[in-house]
Each structure stands twice: as C-alpha cells, then as structure tokens.
CSV table of C-alpha atoms and ligand atoms in Angstrom, one decimal:
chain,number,residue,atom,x,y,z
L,1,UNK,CA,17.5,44.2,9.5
L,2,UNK,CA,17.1,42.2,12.8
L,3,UNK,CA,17.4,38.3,12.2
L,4,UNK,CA,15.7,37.2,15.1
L,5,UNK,CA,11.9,37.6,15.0
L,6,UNK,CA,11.3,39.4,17.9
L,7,UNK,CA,8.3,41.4,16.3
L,8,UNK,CA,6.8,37.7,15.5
L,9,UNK,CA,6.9,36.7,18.9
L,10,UNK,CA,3.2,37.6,20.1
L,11,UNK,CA,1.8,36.1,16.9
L,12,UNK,CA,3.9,32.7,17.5
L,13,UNK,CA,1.5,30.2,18.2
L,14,UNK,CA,2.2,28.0,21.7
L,15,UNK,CA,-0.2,25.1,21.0
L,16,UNK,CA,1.3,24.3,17.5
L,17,UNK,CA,5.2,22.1,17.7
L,18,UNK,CA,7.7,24.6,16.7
L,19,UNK,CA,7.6,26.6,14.9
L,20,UNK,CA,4.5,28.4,13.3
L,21,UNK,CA,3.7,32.1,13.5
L,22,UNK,CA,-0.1,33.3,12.4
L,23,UNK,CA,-0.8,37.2,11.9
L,24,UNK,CA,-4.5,37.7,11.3
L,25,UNK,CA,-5.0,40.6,8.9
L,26,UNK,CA,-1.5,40.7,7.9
L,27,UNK,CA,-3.0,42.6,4.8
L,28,UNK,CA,-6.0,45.0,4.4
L,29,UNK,CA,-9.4,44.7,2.6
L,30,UNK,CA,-8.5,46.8,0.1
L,31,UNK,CA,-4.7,45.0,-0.3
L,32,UNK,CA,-6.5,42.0,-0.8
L,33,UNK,CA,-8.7,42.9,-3.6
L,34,UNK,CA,-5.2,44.8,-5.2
L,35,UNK,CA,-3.8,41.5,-5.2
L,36,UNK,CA,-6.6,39.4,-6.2
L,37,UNK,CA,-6.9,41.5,-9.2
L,38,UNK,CA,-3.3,41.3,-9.9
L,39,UNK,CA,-3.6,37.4,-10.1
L,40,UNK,CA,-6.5,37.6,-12.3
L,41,UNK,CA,-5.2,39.8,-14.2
L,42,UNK,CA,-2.3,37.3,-15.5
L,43,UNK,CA,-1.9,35.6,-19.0
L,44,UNK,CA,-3.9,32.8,-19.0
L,45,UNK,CA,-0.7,30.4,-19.9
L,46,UNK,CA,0.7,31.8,-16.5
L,47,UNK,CA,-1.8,29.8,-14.7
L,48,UNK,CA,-0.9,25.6,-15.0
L,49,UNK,CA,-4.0,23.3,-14.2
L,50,UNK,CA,-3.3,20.5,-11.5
L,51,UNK,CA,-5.7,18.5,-10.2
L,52,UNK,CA,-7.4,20.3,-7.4
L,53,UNK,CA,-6.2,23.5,-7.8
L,54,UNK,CA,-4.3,25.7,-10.6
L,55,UNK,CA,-1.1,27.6,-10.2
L,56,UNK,CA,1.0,30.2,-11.1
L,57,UNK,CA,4.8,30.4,-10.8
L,58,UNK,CA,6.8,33.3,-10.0
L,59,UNK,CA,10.7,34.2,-9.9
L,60,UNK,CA,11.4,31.0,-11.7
L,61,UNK,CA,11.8,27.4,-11.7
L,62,UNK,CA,13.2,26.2,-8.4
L,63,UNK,CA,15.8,23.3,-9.5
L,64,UNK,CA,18.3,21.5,-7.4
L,65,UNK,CA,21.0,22.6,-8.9
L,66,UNK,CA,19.7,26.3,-8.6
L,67,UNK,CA,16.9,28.4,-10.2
L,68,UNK,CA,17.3,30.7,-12.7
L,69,UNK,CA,15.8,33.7,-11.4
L,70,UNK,CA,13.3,36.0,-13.0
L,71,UNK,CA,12.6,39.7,-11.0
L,72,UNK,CA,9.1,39.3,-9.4
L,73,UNK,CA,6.8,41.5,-10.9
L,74,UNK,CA,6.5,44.8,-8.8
L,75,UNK,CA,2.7,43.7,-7.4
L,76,UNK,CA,4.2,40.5,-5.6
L,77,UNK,CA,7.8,42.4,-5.0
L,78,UNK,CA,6.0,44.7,-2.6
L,79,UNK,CA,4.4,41.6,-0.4
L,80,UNK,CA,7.8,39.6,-0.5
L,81,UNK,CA,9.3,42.9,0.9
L,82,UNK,CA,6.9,43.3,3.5
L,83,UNK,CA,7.2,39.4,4.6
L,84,UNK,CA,11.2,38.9,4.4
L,85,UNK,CA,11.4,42.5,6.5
L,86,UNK,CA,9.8,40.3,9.3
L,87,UNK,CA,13.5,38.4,9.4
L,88,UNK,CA,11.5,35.5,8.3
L,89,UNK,CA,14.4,34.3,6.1
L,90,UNK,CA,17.1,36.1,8.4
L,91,UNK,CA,17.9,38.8,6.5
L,92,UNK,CA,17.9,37.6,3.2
L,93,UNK,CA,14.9,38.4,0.6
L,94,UNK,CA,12.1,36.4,-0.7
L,95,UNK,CA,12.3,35.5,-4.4
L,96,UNK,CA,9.7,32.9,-5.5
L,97,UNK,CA,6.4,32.9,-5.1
L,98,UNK,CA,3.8,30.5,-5.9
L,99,UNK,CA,0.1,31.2,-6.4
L,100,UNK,CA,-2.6,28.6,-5.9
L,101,UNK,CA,-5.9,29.0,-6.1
L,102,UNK,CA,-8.7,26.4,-5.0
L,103,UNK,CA,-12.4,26.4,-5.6
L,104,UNK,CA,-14.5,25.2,-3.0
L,105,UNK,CA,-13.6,21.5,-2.9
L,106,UNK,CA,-10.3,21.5,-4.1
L,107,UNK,CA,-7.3,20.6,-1.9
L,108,UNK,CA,-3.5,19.7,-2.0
L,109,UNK,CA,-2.4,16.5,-0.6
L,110,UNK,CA,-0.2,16.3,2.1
L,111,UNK,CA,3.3,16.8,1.1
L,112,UNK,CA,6.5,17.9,2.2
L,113,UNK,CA,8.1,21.0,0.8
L,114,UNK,CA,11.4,19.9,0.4
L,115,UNK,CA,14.7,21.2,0.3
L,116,UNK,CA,14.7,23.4,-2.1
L,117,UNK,CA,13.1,26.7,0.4
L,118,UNK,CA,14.5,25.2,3.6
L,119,UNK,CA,13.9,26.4,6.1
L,120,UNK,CA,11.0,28.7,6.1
L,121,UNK,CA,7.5,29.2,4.1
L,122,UNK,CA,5.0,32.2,4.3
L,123,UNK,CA,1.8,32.0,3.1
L,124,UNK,CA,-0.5,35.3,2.6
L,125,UNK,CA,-4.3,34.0,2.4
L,126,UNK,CA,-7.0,35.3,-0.1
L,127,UNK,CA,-10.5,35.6,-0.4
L,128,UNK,CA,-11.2,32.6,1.7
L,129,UNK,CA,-10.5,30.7,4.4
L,130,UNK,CA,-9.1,27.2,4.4
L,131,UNK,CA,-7.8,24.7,7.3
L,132,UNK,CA,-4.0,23.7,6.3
L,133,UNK,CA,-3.9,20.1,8.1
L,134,UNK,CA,-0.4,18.4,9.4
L,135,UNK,CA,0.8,14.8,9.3
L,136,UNK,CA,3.7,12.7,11.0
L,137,UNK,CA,5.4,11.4,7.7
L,138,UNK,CA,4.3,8.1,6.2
L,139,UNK,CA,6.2,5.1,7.4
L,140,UNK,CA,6.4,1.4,6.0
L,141,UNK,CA,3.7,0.0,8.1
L,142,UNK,CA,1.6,1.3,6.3
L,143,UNK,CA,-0.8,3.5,8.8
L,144,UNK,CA,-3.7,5.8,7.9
L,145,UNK,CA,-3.5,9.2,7.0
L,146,UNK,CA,-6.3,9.9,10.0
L,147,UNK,CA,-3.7,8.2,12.2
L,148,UNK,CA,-0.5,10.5,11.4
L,149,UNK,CA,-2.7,13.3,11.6
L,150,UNK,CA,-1.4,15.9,14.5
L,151,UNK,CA,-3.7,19.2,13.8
L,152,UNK,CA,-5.0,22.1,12.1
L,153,UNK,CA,-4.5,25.4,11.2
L,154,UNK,CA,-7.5,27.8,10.3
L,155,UNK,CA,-5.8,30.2,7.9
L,156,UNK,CA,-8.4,33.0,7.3
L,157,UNK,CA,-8.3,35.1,4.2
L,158,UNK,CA,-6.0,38.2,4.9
L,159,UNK,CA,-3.7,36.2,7.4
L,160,UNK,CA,-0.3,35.6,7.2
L,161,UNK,CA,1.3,32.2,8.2
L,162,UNK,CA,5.2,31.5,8.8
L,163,UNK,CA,6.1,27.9,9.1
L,164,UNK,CA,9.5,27.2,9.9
L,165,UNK,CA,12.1,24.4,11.0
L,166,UNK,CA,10.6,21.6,12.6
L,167,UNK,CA,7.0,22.2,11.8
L,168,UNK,CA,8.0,22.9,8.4
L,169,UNK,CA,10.5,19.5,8.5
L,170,UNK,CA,9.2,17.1,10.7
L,171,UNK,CA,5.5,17.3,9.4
L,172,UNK,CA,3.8,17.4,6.4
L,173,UNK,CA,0.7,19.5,5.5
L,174,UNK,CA,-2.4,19.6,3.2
L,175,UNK,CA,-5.6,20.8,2.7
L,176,UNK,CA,-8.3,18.5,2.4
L,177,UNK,CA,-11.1,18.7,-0.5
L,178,UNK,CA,-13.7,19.8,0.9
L,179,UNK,CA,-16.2,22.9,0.4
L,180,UNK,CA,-16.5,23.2,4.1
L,181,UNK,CA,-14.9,23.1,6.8
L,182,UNK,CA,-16.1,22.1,10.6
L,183,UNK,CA,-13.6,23.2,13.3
L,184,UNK,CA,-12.4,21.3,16.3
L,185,UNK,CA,-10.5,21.3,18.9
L,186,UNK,CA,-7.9,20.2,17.0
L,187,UNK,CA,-7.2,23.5,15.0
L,188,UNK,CA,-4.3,25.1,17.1
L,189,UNK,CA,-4.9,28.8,16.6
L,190,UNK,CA,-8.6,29.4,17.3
L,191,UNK,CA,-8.7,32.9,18.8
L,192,UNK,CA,-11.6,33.7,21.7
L,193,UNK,CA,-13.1,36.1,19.4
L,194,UNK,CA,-13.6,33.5,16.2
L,195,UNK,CA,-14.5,30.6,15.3
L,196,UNK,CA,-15.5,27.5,17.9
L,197,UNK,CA,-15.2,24.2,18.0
L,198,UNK,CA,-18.3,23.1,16.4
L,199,UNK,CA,-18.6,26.0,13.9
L,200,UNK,CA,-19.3,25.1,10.0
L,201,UNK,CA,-17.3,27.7,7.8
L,202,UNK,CA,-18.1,27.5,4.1
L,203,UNK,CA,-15.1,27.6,2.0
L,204,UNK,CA,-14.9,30.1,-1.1
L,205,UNK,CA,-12.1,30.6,-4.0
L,206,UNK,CA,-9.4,31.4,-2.3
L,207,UNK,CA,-5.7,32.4,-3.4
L,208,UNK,CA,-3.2,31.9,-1.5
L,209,UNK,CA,0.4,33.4,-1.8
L,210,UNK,CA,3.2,31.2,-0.8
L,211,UNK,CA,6.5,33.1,0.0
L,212,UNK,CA,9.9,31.8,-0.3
L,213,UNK,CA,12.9,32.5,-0.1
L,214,UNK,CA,15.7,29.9,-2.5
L,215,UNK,CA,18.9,29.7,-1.5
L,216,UNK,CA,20.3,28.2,-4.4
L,217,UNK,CA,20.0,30.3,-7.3
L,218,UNK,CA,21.6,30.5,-10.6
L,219,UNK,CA,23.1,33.8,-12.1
L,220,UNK,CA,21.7,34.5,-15.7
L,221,UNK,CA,25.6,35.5,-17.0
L,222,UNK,CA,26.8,32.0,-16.0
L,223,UNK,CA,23.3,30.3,-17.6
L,224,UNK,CA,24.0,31.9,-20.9
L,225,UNK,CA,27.5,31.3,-21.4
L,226,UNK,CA,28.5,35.0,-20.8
L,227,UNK,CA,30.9,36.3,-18.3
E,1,LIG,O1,-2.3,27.1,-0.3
E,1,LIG,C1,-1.6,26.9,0.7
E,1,LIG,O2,-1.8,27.5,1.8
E,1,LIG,C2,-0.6,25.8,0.8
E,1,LIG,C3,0.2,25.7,-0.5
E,1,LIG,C4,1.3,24.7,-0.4
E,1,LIG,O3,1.4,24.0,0.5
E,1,LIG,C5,2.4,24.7,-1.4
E,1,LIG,O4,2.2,25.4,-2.4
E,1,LIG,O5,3.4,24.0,-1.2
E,2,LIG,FE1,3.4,23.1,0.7
C-alpha cells in the first residue's frame, strides 16, 4: 500500500491551510441509503444523546492509555477499508468510527480532536449537507469566536473529507446550529458547478461517519489478565 497520497492529490484543496482533501461522491446513492439503513438499524442504547446531536460509538472507547478494541461490524469495516486504502493513515487501518447524526439545527461546537487519532480524520457525509467551520484556538484575551474564525467547508452528503496535520492541529472546527446554511466566499471548496456565494441550502438529517485510525490500542489478552 502506497503511504503517500498520490491518488488524493487532485482532490487536495489549495485555498484551505494544509492539509484537507474533499472527494465529492466518494460514495454512491445507493451506498448511502446501505449505510443509512445500517445506522438506523442499530440498538437503540447504541445511540447516546448529547446535546445537539446523538452518537454512536464504534471499535471501542478511545482512552489514553489505549482502547480496548471491538471488530467493527462488517457494514462500517467495508468503508474504513475503502478510506485507509487511500494511505490516509499511511498504511495502517482505520479502527473507530464515530456516528453523529444532527437534525436541522443541531451543531457541534468547535473543538479540537485531540491526541488520541493524531494525525488524521475522515469523515464520510450522509443524507445532508452541512458547512464544518474552523477556528484559531482560543487565547487568554478573551476574543470572539467570529474573530478566530478562518473558513468553511461545504461538506455535501456523499463526500468524503480528509483532514490532516496542521489543519487538523492548528485549528479547531464546528458546525454551527443552524437549519440552513448561506454560503460565502469564505467556504474554501466551492466547485464552479455548485453552490455560490450567496446561495441558501437547507440543511436535512444528516449522518456523518467519522473515520479514524487509534494508534494506541489495548490487546484484550493483556485487559483480561490472560496471556
Ligand atoms: O460531523 C462531522 O462532520 C464532525 C464530527 C466531529 O467533528 C467529531 O465527531 O469530532
Ligand atoms: Fe471533531
């Protein structure tokens, strides 16, 4: 498997600081639905209610001093294949992934990821679009949110989005609670052919599938007391 991402390259996007990769229909219509029904098709105590959006965990508790891993069921095992063949986690294989899914108005504040995934995220977007917004870190004097902000991504349902290194370290990113969402020039990966500057889009549930890959991992033997 290569670990340079060489077959990224076209999708890498210029206007955004390094680095972020966006691949527009990364996943077909009929992919999409698979998965959606997939996720619905969970126990309900998978799913854990936060405010603003709920989630579901997958491939087991990231923890600093390592997470215990689970197998990822084979629907999600397919898509963490298809992502981590990308060389998106050079060379190794995605094994957590975290399923959030917002109603129109819901959001995630901004936030940084943390260590625990450094130094890449994917993100596989479904059944709606959102705008994931970045933000220079917080500092003591105390400045605005508006002020740190630094730009937008449009993330439309069936893309794929690779964040990685400094974007992924140096900023932080959210979505804002909104049911819609007005582009501007601000939003780094507008494409001739879609949206403008200008343009309303109204947002709809949408899932999103957040690929990673954690480093630190602890074998099941070792948690149990076996050998
Ligand atoms: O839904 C998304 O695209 C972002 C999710 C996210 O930032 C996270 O789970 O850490
Ligand atoms: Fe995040």
């Amino acid at each position: 498997m290569s670990h340079d991402l060489q077959d990224l390259e076209p999708y890498r996007l210029h206007q955004a600081p390094r680095t972020a990769y966006y691949i527009p229909d990364f996943i077909s219509v009929s992919e999409e639905s698979y998965l959606l029904q997939q996720v619905y098709k969970a126990p309900k105590p998978k799913w854990t209610q936060l405010s603003g959006r709920r989630l579901q965990n997958w491939g087991g508790m990231p923890h600093p001093r390592g997470m215990l891993v689970e197998k990822l069921p084979c629907w999600l095992d397919t898509y963490a294949h298809k992502v981590s063949s990308l060389g998106v986690f050079e060379g190794r294989e995605a094994n957590h992934v975290l399923v959030n899914e917002y109603t129109p108005g819901d959001g995630i504040m901004p936030h940084e990821d943390g260590p625990l995934y450094f130094p890449t995220v994917s993100t596989v977007s479904l059944g709606s679009h959102t705008v994931l917004d970045f933000y220079r870190p917080r500092s003591p004097d105390g400045t605005t949110e508006e002020s740190r902000y630094e730009l937008s991504l449009l993330l439309e349902a069936r893309s794929l989005l690779v964040l990685r290194e400094e974007l992924y370290e140096r900023l932080l990113h959210g979505i804002r609670p909104l049911t819609s969402d007005t582009v501007t020039s601000r939003v780094a990966n507008l494409c001739p052919q879609g949206p403008r500057p200008g343009d309303t889009l109204t947002r709809g549930t949408r899932v999103s599938l957040t690929i990673r890959h954690v480093p630190k991992v602890l074998k099941n033997s070792i948690f149990l007391g076996k050998r």
